[in-house]
Structure formats: C-alpha cells, structure tokens
Tab-separated table of C-alpha atoms and ligand atoms in Angstrom:
chain	number	residue	atom	x	y	z
A	21	UNK	CA	48.381	-68.794	63.456
A	22	UNK	CA	45.336	-68.022	65.544
A	23	UNK	CA	42.009	-69.777	65.770
A	24	UNK	CA	38.587	-68.507	66.696
A	25	UNK	CA	35.063	-69.810	67.086
A	26	UNK	CA	32.624	-69.753	64.161
A	27	UNK	CA	30.485	-67.637	66.501
A	28	UNK	CA	33.092	-65.269	67.916
A	29	UNK	CA	36.278	-63.313	67.360
A	30	UNK	CA	38.329	-64.176	70.435
A	31	UNK	CA	41.682	-65.505	69.221
A	32	UNK	CA	43.369	-68.550	70.738
A	33	UNK	CA	46.275	-70.735	69.625
A	34	UNK	CA	46.233	-74.264	68.225
A	35	UNK	CA	46.931	-75.846	71.599
A	36	UNK	CA	43.876	-74.343	73.269
A	37	UNK	CA	41.707	-75.152	70.253
A	38	UNK	CA	42.503	-78.839	70.266
A	39	UNK	CA	42.444	-79.175	74.033
A	40	UNK	CA	38.986	-77.674	74.357
A	41	UNK	CA	37.282	-79.237	71.312
A	42	UNK	CA	34.107	-77.171	71.283
A	43	UNK	CA	34.407	-73.384	71.800
A	44	UNK	CA	32.849	-72.013	75.011
A	45	UNK	CA	30.253	-70.097	72.962
A	46	UNK	CA	29.048	-73.352	71.400
A	47	UNK	CA	30.724	-72.688	68.041
A	48	UNK	CA	33.484	-74.639	66.304
A	49	UNK	CA	37.078	-73.530	66.000
A	50	UNK	CA	38.381	-72.427	62.590
A	51	UNK	CA	41.781	-71.043	61.520
A	52	UNK	CA	41.900	-67.231	61.201
A	53	UNK	CA	43.245	-67.632	57.655
A	54	UNK	CA	44.319	-70.188	55.063
A	55	UNK	CA	47.849	-69.436	53.868
A	56	UNK	CA	48.411	-70.245	50.180
A	57	UNK	CA	51.065	-72.926	49.772
A	58	UNK	CA	52.966	-74.251	46.798
A	59	UNK	CA	51.340	-77.680	47.004
A	60	UNK	CA	52.646	-78.872	43.624
A	61	UNK	CA	56.190	-78.577	44.988
A	62	UNK	CA	55.293	-81.463	47.354
A	63	UNK	CA	54.552	-83.984	44.602
A	64	UNK	CA	57.559	-86.145	45.474
A	65	UNK	CA	57.270	-85.887	49.266
A	66	UNK	CA	56.355	-88.860	51.449
A	67	UNK	CA	52.977	-88.696	53.176
A	68	UNK	CA	54.321	-87.597	56.596
A	69	UNK	CA	56.663	-85.036	55.024
A	70	UNK	CA	53.876	-83.605	52.865
A	71	UNK	CA	51.578	-83.388	55.887
A	72	UNK	CA	54.249	-81.616	57.894
A	73	UNK	CA	54.706	-79.022	55.134
A	74	UNK	CA	50.967	-78.409	54.818
A	75	UNK	CA	50.399	-78.105	58.571
A	76	UNK	CA	53.442	-76.018	59.432
A	77	UNK	CA	51.655	-72.657	59.190
A	78	UNK	CA	48.796	-73.979	61.320
A	79	UNK	CA	51.239	-74.892	64.113
A	80	UNK	CA	52.725	-71.418	64.468
A	81	UNK	CA	52.655	-70.387	68.168
A	82	UNK	CA	52.032	-73.951	69.316
A	83	UNK	CA	54.102	-75.353	72.181
A	84	UNK	CA	54.633	-78.468	70.043
A	85	UNK	CA	55.564	-76.640	66.818
A	86	UNK	CA	59.051	-78.159	66.840
A	87	UNK	CA	57.591	-81.670	67.206
A	88	UNK	CA	55.394	-81.508	64.110
A	89	UNK	CA	57.692	-83.730	62.073
A	90	UNK	CA	57.697	-86.451	64.760
A	91	UNK	CA	53.943	-86.148	65.136
A	92	UNK	CA	53.367	-86.677	61.412
A	93	UNK	CA	55.773	-89.606	61.189
A	94	UNK	CA	54.238	-91.344	64.219
A	95	UNK	CA	50.646	-90.719	63.145
A	96	UNK	CA	50.934	-91.568	59.448
A	97	UNK	CA	52.904	-94.795	59.470
A	98	UNK	CA	50.529	-96.594	57.083
A	99	UNK	CA	50.004	-96.280	53.303
A	100	UNK	CA	47.423	-94.158	51.436
A	101	UNK	CA	47.150	-95.909	48.054
A	102	UNK	CA	45.246	-94.540	45.097
A	103	UNK	CA	43.833	-97.348	42.985
A	104	UNK	CA	41.416	-97.165	40.083
A	105	UNK	CA	37.953	-98.581	39.684
A	106	UNK	CA	38.228	-97.713	35.988
A	107	UNK	CA	40.203	-95.321	33.800
A	108	UNK	CA	38.241	-92.273	34.928
A	109	UNK	CA	37.447	-93.254	38.526
A	110	UNK	CA	40.444	-93.323	40.858
A	111	UNK	CA	39.778	-94.526	44.408
A	112	UNK	CA	41.486	-92.678	47.238
A	113	UNK	CA	41.812	-95.525	49.754
A	114	UNK	CA	41.687	-94.133	53.283
A	115	UNK	CA	41.227	-97.475	55.022
A	116	UNK	CA	44.752	-98.798	55.525
A	117	UNK	CA	45.194	-97.512	59.069
A	118	UNK	CA	44.959	-99.777	62.130
A	119	UNK	CA	41.142	-99.701	62.338
A	120	UNK	CA	40.528	-99.673	58.579
A	121	UNK	CA	38.597	-96.414	58.242
A	122	UNK	CA	39.582	-92.828	57.474
A	123	UNK	CA	38.940	-91.847	61.091
A	124	UNK	CA	42.400	-93.263	61.874
A	125	UNK	CA	43.962	-90.175	60.228
A	126	UNK	CA	42.339	-87.644	62.528
A	127	UNK	CA	42.400	-89.805	65.653
A	128	UNK	CA	46.092	-90.713	65.367
A	129	UNK	CA	47.157	-87.136	64.726
A	130	UNK	CA	45.032	-85.874	67.612
A	131	UNK	CA	46.463	-88.521	69.950
A	132	UNK	CA	50.041	-87.498	69.168
A	133	UNK	CA	49.218	-83.815	69.744
A	134	UNK	CA	47.111	-84.251	72.881
A	135	UNK	CA	49.580	-86.570	74.573
A	136	UNK	CA	52.380	-84.065	73.985
A	137	UNK	CA	50.283	-81.103	75.118
A	138	UNK	CA	48.828	-82.649	78.291
A	139	UNK	CA	50.247	-80.841	81.330
A	140	UNK	CA	48.232	-83.041	83.673
A	141	UNK	CA	46.566	-86.424	83.385
A	142	UNK	CA	43.702	-85.936	80.930
A	143	UNK	CA	40.595	-88.093	80.604
A	144	UNK	CA	38.867	-88.344	77.254
A	145	UNK	CA	35.226	-89.369	77.303
A	146	UNK	CA	33.639	-90.614	74.136
A	147	UNK	CA	30.215	-91.966	73.307
A	148	UNK	CA	30.297	-94.066	70.171
A	149	UNK	CA	27.939	-96.029	67.997
A	150	UNK	CA	30.806	-97.725	66.180
A	151	UNK	CA	33.740	-96.467	64.114
A	152	UNK	CA	34.953	-93.486	66.143
A	153	UNK	CA	35.381	-95.559	69.289
A	154	UNK	CA	37.777	-98.045	67.746
A	155	UNK	CA	39.832	-95.378	65.942
A	156	UNK	CA	40.210	-93.340	69.140
A	157	UNK	CA	40.955	-96.409	71.300
A	158	UNK	CA	43.624	-97.598	68.883
A	159	UNK	CA	45.169	-94.125	68.521
A	160	UNK	CA	45.367	-93.368	72.261
A	161	UNK	CA	46.319	-96.828	73.539
A	162	UNK	CA	49.560	-96.577	75.489
A	163	UNK	CA	49.637	-92.755	75.481
A	164	UNK	CA	50.959	-92.120	78.995
A	165	UNK	CA	49.287	-88.751	79.688
A	166	UNK	CA	45.814	-89.655	78.528
A	167	UNK	CA	43.195	-92.057	79.833
A	168	UNK	CA	40.209	-92.844	77.650
A	169	UNK	CA	36.672	-93.842	78.607
A	170	UNK	CA	34.545	-95.188	75.775
A	171	UNK	CA	30.822	-95.654	76.278
A	172	UNK	CA	28.876	-97.696	73.774
A	173	UNK	CA	25.352	-99.135	73.826
A	174	UNK	CA	25.693	-102.824	74.668
A	175	UNK	CA	24.219	-105.112	72.025
A	176	UNK	CA	23.516	-102.209	69.667
A	177	UNK	CA	26.831	-102.225	67.815
A	178	UNK	CA	28.144	-105.217	65.900
A	179	UNK	CA	30.242	-107.877	67.687
A	180	UNK	CA	33.237	-106.958	65.574
A	181	UNK	CA	32.842	-103.267	66.364
A	182	UNK	CA	32.582	-104.040	70.098
A	183	UNK	CA	35.644	-106.276	69.940
A	184	UNK	CA	37.677	-103.474	68.335
A	185	UNK	CA	36.798	-101.234	71.293
A	186	UNK	CA	37.188	-103.912	73.976
A	187	UNK	CA	40.522	-105.332	72.851
A	188	UNK	CA	42.837	-102.636	74.309
A	189	UNK	CA	42.725	-102.495	78.113
A	190	UNK	CA	45.400	-100.478	79.982
A	191	UNK	CA	44.580	-96.768	79.557
A	192	UNK	CA	41.484	-97.553	77.474
A	193	UNK	CA	38.377	-98.318	79.543
A	194	UNK	CA	35.466	-99.757	77.544
A	195	UNK	CA	32.047	-99.393	79.160
A	196	UNK	CA	29.176	-101.397	77.681
A	197	UNK	CA	26.174	-99.351	78.727
A	198	UNK	CA	22.735	-100.881	79.187
A	199	UNK	CA	21.000	-98.253	77.049
A	200	UNK	CA	21.020	-96.482	73.699
A	201	UNK	CA	23.634	-94.364	71.942
A	202	UNK	CA	21.710	-91.278	73.080
A	203	UNK	CA	22.002	-92.475	76.707
A	204	UNK	CA	25.767	-92.787	76.235
A	205	UNK	CA	25.966	-89.298	74.804
A	206	UNK	CA	23.865	-87.874	77.638
A	207	UNK	CA	26.208	-89.520	80.177
A	208	UNK	CA	29.241	-87.899	78.551
A	209	UNK	CA	27.530	-84.502	78.538
A	210	UNK	CA	26.532	-84.905	82.184
A	211	UNK	CA	30.121	-85.695	83.195
A	212	UNK	CA	31.299	-82.386	81.714
A	213	UNK	CA	28.883	-80.546	84.014
A	214	UNK	CA	29.555	-82.610	87.135
A	215	UNK	CA	31.806	-81.108	89.865
A	216	UNK	CA	32.849	-84.630	90.944
A	217	UNK	CA	34.454	-85.153	87.551
A	218	UNK	CA	36.037	-81.691	87.532
A	219	UNK	CA	37.642	-82.415	90.885
A	220	UNK	CA	38.865	-85.829	89.773
A	221	UNK	CA	40.421	-85.110	86.385
A	222	UNK	CA	40.870	-82.795	83.417
A	223	UNK	CA	38.090	-83.886	81.049
A	224	UNK	CA	38.265	-83.566	77.292
A	225	UNK	CA	36.828	-85.175	74.207
A	226	UNK	CA	37.996	-86.350	70.809
A	227	UNK	CA	34.926	-86.251	68.615
A	228	UNK	CA	34.899	-85.105	65.013
A	229	UNK	CA	34.326	-81.438	65.850
A	230	UNK	CA	37.887	-81.219	67.163
A	231	UNK	CA	39.967	-79.163	64.765
A	232	UNK	CA	42.933	-81.433	65.502
A	233	UNK	CA	41.122	-84.141	63.563
A	234	UNK	CA	40.182	-81.970	60.587
A	235	UNK	CA	43.467	-80.250	59.758
A	236	UNK	CA	45.509	-83.400	59.025
A	237	UNK	CA	42.716	-84.667	56.774
A	238	UNK	CA	43.649	-81.944	54.257
A	239	UNK	CA	46.727	-83.966	53.454
A	240	UNK	CA	45.057	-86.845	51.602
A	241	UNK	CA	43.226	-84.312	49.449
A	242	UNK	CA	46.608	-82.849	48.584
A	243	UNK	CA	47.796	-86.343	47.673
A	244	UNK	CA	44.677	-87.045	45.598
A	245	UNK	CA	44.790	-83.719	43.788
A	246	UNK	CA	48.495	-84.148	42.926
A	247	UNK	CA	47.740	-87.623	41.565
A	248	UNK	CA	44.931	-86.161	39.481
A	249	UNK	CA	47.126	-83.350	38.198
A	250	UNK	CA	49.839	-85.800	37.267
A	251	UNK	CA	47.511	-88.263	35.474
A	252	UNK	CA	44.943	-85.959	33.913
A	253	UNK	CA	46.666	-82.555	33.788
A	254	UNK	CA	43.736	-80.767	35.402
A	255	UNK	CA	42.418	-79.690	38.775
A	256	UNK	CA	40.916	-82.571	40.715
A	257	UNK	CA	37.284	-83.562	41.240
A	258	UNK	CA	36.296	-85.458	44.387
A	259	UNK	CA	33.158	-87.245	45.564
A	260	UNK	CA	33.099	-87.524	49.363
A	261	UNK	CA	30.821	-89.851	51.378
A	262	UNK	CA	29.589	-87.600	54.182
A	263	UNK	CA	27.750	-87.616	57.486
A	264	UNK	CA	29.033	-85.067	59.981
A	265	UNK	CA	30.787	-83.240	57.092
A	266	UNK	CA	34.216	-83.302	58.748
A	267	UNK	CA	35.867	-85.113	55.875
A	268	UNK	CA	34.418	-82.802	53.234
A	269	UNK	CA	35.265	-79.692	55.269
A	270	UNK	CA	38.895	-80.823	55.123
A	271	UNK	CA	38.529	-81.072	51.327
A	272	UNK	CA	37.408	-77.434	51.056
A	273	UNK	CA	40.158	-76.338	53.426
A	274	UNK	CA	42.677	-78.219	51.257
A	275	UNK	CA	41.475	-76.210	48.272
A	276	UNK	CA	41.814	-72.998	50.314
A	277	UNK	CA	45.506	-73.665	51.000
A	278	UNK	CA	46.193	-74.168	47.303
A	279	UNK	CA	45.587	-77.825	46.434
A	280	UNK	CA	44.656	-78.068	42.750
A	281	UNK	CA	40.980	-78.943	43.252
A	282	UNK	CA	38.209	-77.985	40.839
A	283	UNK	CA	35.074	-79.554	42.279
A	284	UNK	CA	33.905	-81.285	45.428
A	285	UNK	CA	30.647	-83.241	45.553
A	286	UNK	CA	28.984	-84.606	48.677
A	287	UNK	CA	27.354	-88.037	48.767
A	288	UNK	CA	25.014	-88.707	51.696
A	289	UNK	CA	22.864	-91.687	52.524
A	290	UNK	CA	19.096	-91.248	53.071
A	291	UNK	CA	19.904	-88.604	55.697
A	292	UNK	CA	19.497	-85.848	53.128
A	293	UNK	CA	19.701	-82.649	55.158
A	294	UNK	CA	22.561	-81.225	53.018
A	295	UNK	CA	21.118	-82.043	49.561
A	296	UNK	CA	17.786	-80.653	50.793
A	297	UNK	CA	19.465	-77.449	51.940
A	298	UNK	CA	21.185	-76.922	48.588
A	299	UNK	CA	17.898	-77.514	46.757
A	300	UNK	CA	15.653	-75.363	48.928
A	301	UNK	CA	17.917	-72.892	50.744
A	302	UNK	CA	16.417	-73.997	54.059
A	303	UNK	CA	18.621	-75.812	56.545
A	304	UNK	CA	16.462	-78.200	58.504
A	305	UNK	CA	18.323	-80.542	60.841
A	306	UNK	CA	16.290	-83.540	61.924
A	307	UNK	CA	16.515	-86.912	63.680
A	308	UNK	CA	18.713	-89.357	61.814
A	309	UNK	CA	17.368	-92.477	60.087
A	310	UNK	CA	19.218	-95.810	60.129
A	311	UNK	CA	20.816	-96.856	56.822
A	312	UNK	CA	23.278	-99.417	55.468
A	313	UNK	CA	26.009	-96.748	55.584
A	314	UNK	CA	25.575	-96.302	59.326
A	315	UNK	CA	28.674	-94.192	60.022
A	316	UNK	CA	26.915	-91.496	57.971
A	317	UNK	CA	23.588	-91.651	59.832
A	318	UNK	CA	23.597	-88.007	60.844
A	319	UNK	CA	20.578	-85.716	60.774
A	320	UNK	CA	22.288	-82.659	62.239
A	321	UNK	CA	25.837	-82.547	60.861
A	322	UNK	CA	28.042	-80.626	63.273
A	323	UNK	CA	30.511	-79.368	60.680
A	324	UNK	CA	27.773	-77.663	58.686
A	325	UNK	CA	28.566	-74.621	60.804
A	326	UNK	CA	32.182	-74.605	59.603
A	327	UNK	CA	31.085	-74.775	55.959
A	328	UNK	CA	28.559	-72.028	56.511
A	329	UNK	CA	31.320	-69.943	58.013
A	330	UNK	CA	33.539	-70.627	54.989
A	331	UNK	CA	30.902	-69.885	52.347
A	332	UNK	CA	29.152	-67.016	54.195
A	333	UNK	CA	25.853	-67.301	52.323
A	334	UNK	CA	23.576	-69.686	50.466
A	335	UNK	CA	24.583	-68.532	46.978
A	336	UNK	CA	28.274	-69.167	47.587
A	337	UNK	CA	27.432	-72.450	49.282
A	338	UNK	CA	25.458	-73.529	46.224
A	339	UNK	CA	28.171	-72.403	43.848
A	340	UNK	CA	30.804	-74.470	45.661
A	341	UNK	CA	28.990	-77.638	46.612
A	342	UNK	CA	26.611	-80.124	45.101
A	343	UNK	CA	25.182	-82.949	47.157
A	344	UNK	CA	23.195	-86.075	46.394
A	345	UNK	CA	21.317	-88.411	48.731
A	346	UNK	CA	21.635	-92.135	48.053
A	347	UNK	CA	19.040	-94.652	49.228
A	348	UNK	CA	19.751	-98.080	50.716
A	349	UNK	CA	18.419	-99.678	47.514
A	350	UNK	CA	20.911	-97.626	45.490
A	351	UNK	CA	23.736	-98.531	47.891
A	352	UNK	CA	22.890	-102.209	47.488
A	353	UNK	CA	22.643	-102.002	43.701
A	354	UNK	CA	25.986	-100.174	43.532
A	355	UNK	CA	27.833	-102.697	45.727
A	356	UNK	CA	26.454	-105.551	43.587
A	357	UNK	CA	27.217	-103.795	40.312
A	358	UNK	CA	30.819	-103.013	41.264
A	359	UNK	CA	31.347	-106.551	42.493
A	360	UNK	CA	30.027	-108.013	39.240
A	361	UNK	CA	31.738	-105.556	36.970
A	362	UNK	CA	35.139	-105.163	38.636
A	363	UNK	CA	35.249	-108.076	41.090
A	364	UNK	CA	35.852	-105.499	43.798
A	365	UNK	CA	34.053	-105.230	47.138
A	366	UNK	CA	33.390	-101.719	48.445
A	367	UNK	CA	31.931	-100.646	51.777
A	368	UNK	CA	28.414	-99.140	51.987
A	369	UNK	CA	29.799	-95.630	52.609
A	370	UNK	CA	32.082	-95.748	49.593
A	371	UNK	CA	29.097	-97.061	47.623
A	372	UNK	CA	27.201	-93.787	48.112
A	373	UNK	CA	30.080	-91.937	46.429
A	374	UNK	CA	30.348	-94.519	43.620
A	375	UNK	CA	26.635	-94.153	42.952
A	376	UNK	CA	26.938	-90.365	42.816
A	377	UNK	CA	30.017	-90.596	40.625
A	378	UNK	CA	27.915	-92.424	38.039
A	379	UNK	CA	25.497	-89.484	37.920
A	380	UNK	CA	28.332	-87.066	37.127
A	381	UNK	CA	30.294	-86.132	34.012
A	382	UNK	CA	32.679	-88.439	32.139
A	383	UNK	CA	35.592	-86.378	33.373
A	384	UNK	CA	37.670	-88.249	35.940
A	385	UNK	CA	36.293	-88.124	39.497
A	386	UNK	CA	38.190	-89.372	42.519
A	387	UNK	CA	35.941	-91.446	44.781
A	388	UNK	CA	36.974	-91.096	48.403
A	389	UNK	CA	36.878	-94.578	49.885
A	390	UNK	CA	36.307	-94.191	53.628
A	391	UNK	CA	36.340	-97.733	55.028
A	392	UNK	CA	37.352	-101.296	54.270
A	393	UNK	CA	34.440	-103.539	53.292
A	394	UNK	CA	35.378	-106.190	55.865
A	395	UNK	CA	34.280	-103.817	58.646
A	396	UNK	CA	30.715	-104.201	57.394
A	397	UNK	CA	30.568	-107.923	56.824
A	398	UNK	CA	27.039	-108.101	58.242
A	399	UNK	CA	25.825	-105.921	55.365
A	400	UNK	CA	28.102	-107.145	52.587
A	401	UNK	CA	28.258	-110.918	53.068
A	402	UNK	CA	24.542	-111.696	52.734
A	403	UNK	CA	24.224	-109.101	49.950
A	404	UNK	CA	26.908	-110.676	47.747
A	405	UNK	CA	26.575	-114.173	49.158
A	406	UNK	CA	30.286	-114.369	49.876
A	407	UNK	CA	32.563	-114.644	52.898
A	408	UNK	CA	34.949	-111.714	53.142
A	409	UNK	CA	38.526	-112.488	54.101
A	410	UNK	CA	39.538	-110.665	57.283
A	411	UNK	CA	42.527	-108.354	56.710
A	412	UNK	CA	45.541	-108.968	58.960
A	413	UNK	CA	45.157	-105.625	60.744
A	414	UNK	CA	41.594	-106.446	61.745
A	415	UNK	CA	42.435	-110.026	62.609
A	416	UNK	CA	45.101	-108.838	65.028
A	417	UNK	CA	42.451	-106.897	66.945
A	418	UNK	CA	39.778	-109.590	66.786
A	419	UNK	CA	42.065	-112.250	68.257
A	420	UNK	CA	43.000	-110.124	71.288
A	421	UNK	CA	41.097	-110.817	74.528
A	422	UNK	CA	38.284	-108.426	75.403
A	423	UNK	CA	38.246	-106.158	78.467
A	424	UNK	CA	35.059	-104.243	79.150
A	425	UNK	CA	32.711	-103.457	82.010
A	426	UNK	CA	28.967	-103.831	81.465
A	427	UNK	CA	26.985	-101.320	83.521
A	428	UNK	CA	23.750	-99.394	83.907
A	429	UNK	CA	23.255	-95.976	82.319
A	430	UNK	CA	23.765	-94.206	85.645
A	431	UNK	CA	26.070	-91.251	86.095
A	432	UNK	CA	27.164	-92.145	89.630
A	433	UNK	CA	27.926	-95.763	88.764
A	434	UNK	CA	29.964	-94.631	85.758
A	435	UNK	CA	31.972	-92.135	87.799
A	436	UNK	CA	32.774	-94.685	90.530
A	437	UNK	CA	33.660	-97.364	87.987
A	438	UNK	CA	35.993	-95.085	86.054
A	439	UNK	CA	37.717	-93.850	89.194
A	440	UNK	CA	38.164	-97.370	90.581
A	441	UNK	CA	39.551	-98.648	87.291
A	442	UNK	CA	42.146	-95.928	86.779
A	443	UNK	CA	43.129	-95.723	90.461
A	444	UNK	CA	43.989	-99.435	90.346
A	445	UNK	CA	46.034	-99.096	87.142
B	5	PLP	C1	32.608	-91.174	59.816
B	5	PLP	C2	32.506	-91.841	58.496
B	5	PLP	C3	31.993	-91.165	57.360
B	5	PLP	C4	31.463	-89.760	57.440
B	5	PLP	O1	32.469	-88.805	57.618
B	5	PLP	P1	32.106	-87.327	58.127
B	5	PLP	O2	33.387	-86.652	58.352
B	5	PLP	O3	31.323	-87.543	59.401
B	5	PLP	O4	31.273	-86.695	57.085
B	5	PLP	C5	31.983	-91.834	56.141
B	5	PLP	N1	32.416	-93.105	56.044
B	5	PLP	C6	32.900	-93.781	57.102
B	5	PLP	C7	33.343	-95.178	56.915
B	5	PLP	C8	32.969	-93.179	58.357
B	5	PLP	O5	33.443	-93.875	59.411
C-alpha cells in the first residue's frame, strides 16, 4: 500500500506518512486505494482482531507489518460497547479508553506505531486546548523512544483537563504557557522551523491530521455497522459529532473498504462551516466560536481536504453527506431532555448528534458518542443540578500528583526548558 498527499502524486509508505504527519506540500496523506474487504466475515472477531484484519492491507510495505497484531492488542485493550438510547437509537460508546474520549483510539494506535518505528529519539510537540493533550499524554507515557512536550494555555482549560495532562511526568513534559491556545500553536510551529530544535532532536507531531490516527478509527464503524446489520438487517446509518472531521472521514473510509453503511450525517455545533458549504456550495473557513461542545470548536476543519479529495466535487459531496449545525440552546435542551426521558447523562458533543438524530427518519440511526459526560462536569452539573460520579479511570488520573512547568510564551525559554528537563531524565 502506498500513500500520497491530497495535493500531489508522490508515493510513500505508511511509515513515512505517519512519521511526517503533514505532507511537505501542505496536503494531507491519503491511501492510494481502498481495498474491498469481506467485513461481514469479521462479525465474531474481537475488537483487536477485527482491527488487525481491516488494517492489514494498509500496512503492506511497512517495517512494522509483522507487529500489527501486537499493536492492535496493546492499543485496544478497553471495551467499545454499543448501548441503546431507545429501540431505534443505538449509542456507539467511544469513551471507555483511559481518557474517556474517542481520541484514545487514534492516539493509542499512533503511539504503538511511532514507538516501534522511531530509529532515533523522537520529540512530539503538541499544542492543546483540552482533550487531545490528555489522550496523547496517556498513550505515549512510558514509550521509551518518544518524548512528548505538551503546551497548553494556563488557566484557559479546566482544572480537570489540566490535571489529566499534568499527571504523567517521566517522558511527558507538561508546559503551562502564559498565553492563549493560539500562542501555544505558534510556539509549536516556530519550533519546527528552528535550527536549534533540528540540531537537538527529531521533531514530530501527533495531531488529528496524522493518518495513523484516522485509519484505526475505521474499526469502530465496522463494529457499529455489523451491529446494525445484525439487529436491523440493513446497512447502517450514523450521526457523527464533528469538528476537525477526522472521525467522520474514518466513517467514509470504513464504507469504502466495504463496511455495510448506508448513510453518514454530520452534527456540528454553532461552528457551521460544513453545513453552510453543503447548503451554498461555497467553502468558507472562518474563526471558531466558543460553544458548550468545545472539542468541536473548529472554524477551519483540517480534514475537509481529505473529504474533498474523496468526493472530488460538490455534487458528490452533497450526495454523500448531510450536515446540521446545533446551537448551545439546542445542546442544553437535548441534554436535559435525555436526562429526563431516559435518566441518562450525555456529553455536550454527543448531544449535538442526539439532536440531529431527532430531526432524521424513524429508521434506526447509530449516534456516535464521543466522550464521557464526567469530562464536562462544569457544563453538565449546573445544567442538570446534579453531581456526576467520577468514573474510576478518571479518578485514577485525578488523584495522581501533578508535574508541570509554568512559563512565558517565549520560544527560547521553551527550548531551554525542554532540553534541561529531558537531559536530566
Ligand atoms: C475531538 C472531538 C470531537 C470532534 O472530532 P473530529 O474528528 O475533530 O471531528 C468530538 N467530540 C469529542 C468529545 C472530541 O474530543
């Protein structure tokens, strides 16, 4: 299997694609083809075994091809239950990993691959405004060939989110930057262009454009579609809460490789660039606005380019996707309604998909549930006037001591701090 950029035709293998993240021409890596697999034959397989079977063709020519089974077993050592909100609304629960959000799937798989591929000590730099940081920190903690630097804006993420980034230590360095998320991102970008960094270490990143995060996400769509086939005897319908469109890109790729999927619908929050595009035909990225579903606050979704590459033109795009924007008021009403009706607490991201589901047909729709509600207690608790129990997995992280270094948003200070920390390790 070869990969190439959405903007070019130069072929590379899987290993280069995941080690470089973004293509040199600024595009995103995509597989050269999607082999058709007999997905229904995997109905009885365990999650790691199913993932291995689905990803096998994508690992052809990789130096770690023979380790794919180990990689899948190490990465996916937690359950992926499918529950039901009601008889025609199954919930695909993607929040049973160590940091309770679906980003654990991509981050854990990427960590297993990158650690095995690293020929020299590799430093990952990540700017985060919340969820990605904790998933990446958890996934890479203790990986001997990788050191991770996480920059987050001090005081601008919740205490619980900060704690989940600060609780690791060892090869995970948490930097609490006196600045904004944009400052953190600018510092990461600057490092990639700085000869001091190049001389010191091999720099890489682990953000959601990395194809090593997207490919394994096809697997839970396989699981969901097989469940749907088994229970309803038809091709599956999914509603996917979306921001950067990585999760939903994996859904379309899953359909490409033969998962029995009929329809995929995108739910966004008030950041409505995708619904607006489908309505008007004009793609107009813009600054993001803050919403209750903050992990989806994206005004310029990076994976749009992969979808555009897949669909080729607006007409095909429109034929294959519908998208709906959901306001904060609608998110709130949905969380309250589901709590009253089903005594179930959903997270604000999942709520966008539940709201959209209610606008759709009476046919069964699988709602993709992207995070555990207890991660967003600051939104949920006052809204429902309850105290959410803290799941054991989260409690384990929140009771660990915190290690982080507060510092100014200054490139030189960051470089010296990182070097001093890892040299002393
Ligand atoms: C990141 C995230 C999303 C959005 O996923 P994309 O792949 O960026 O579209 C939705 N929900 C939660 C909880 C997330 O953390």
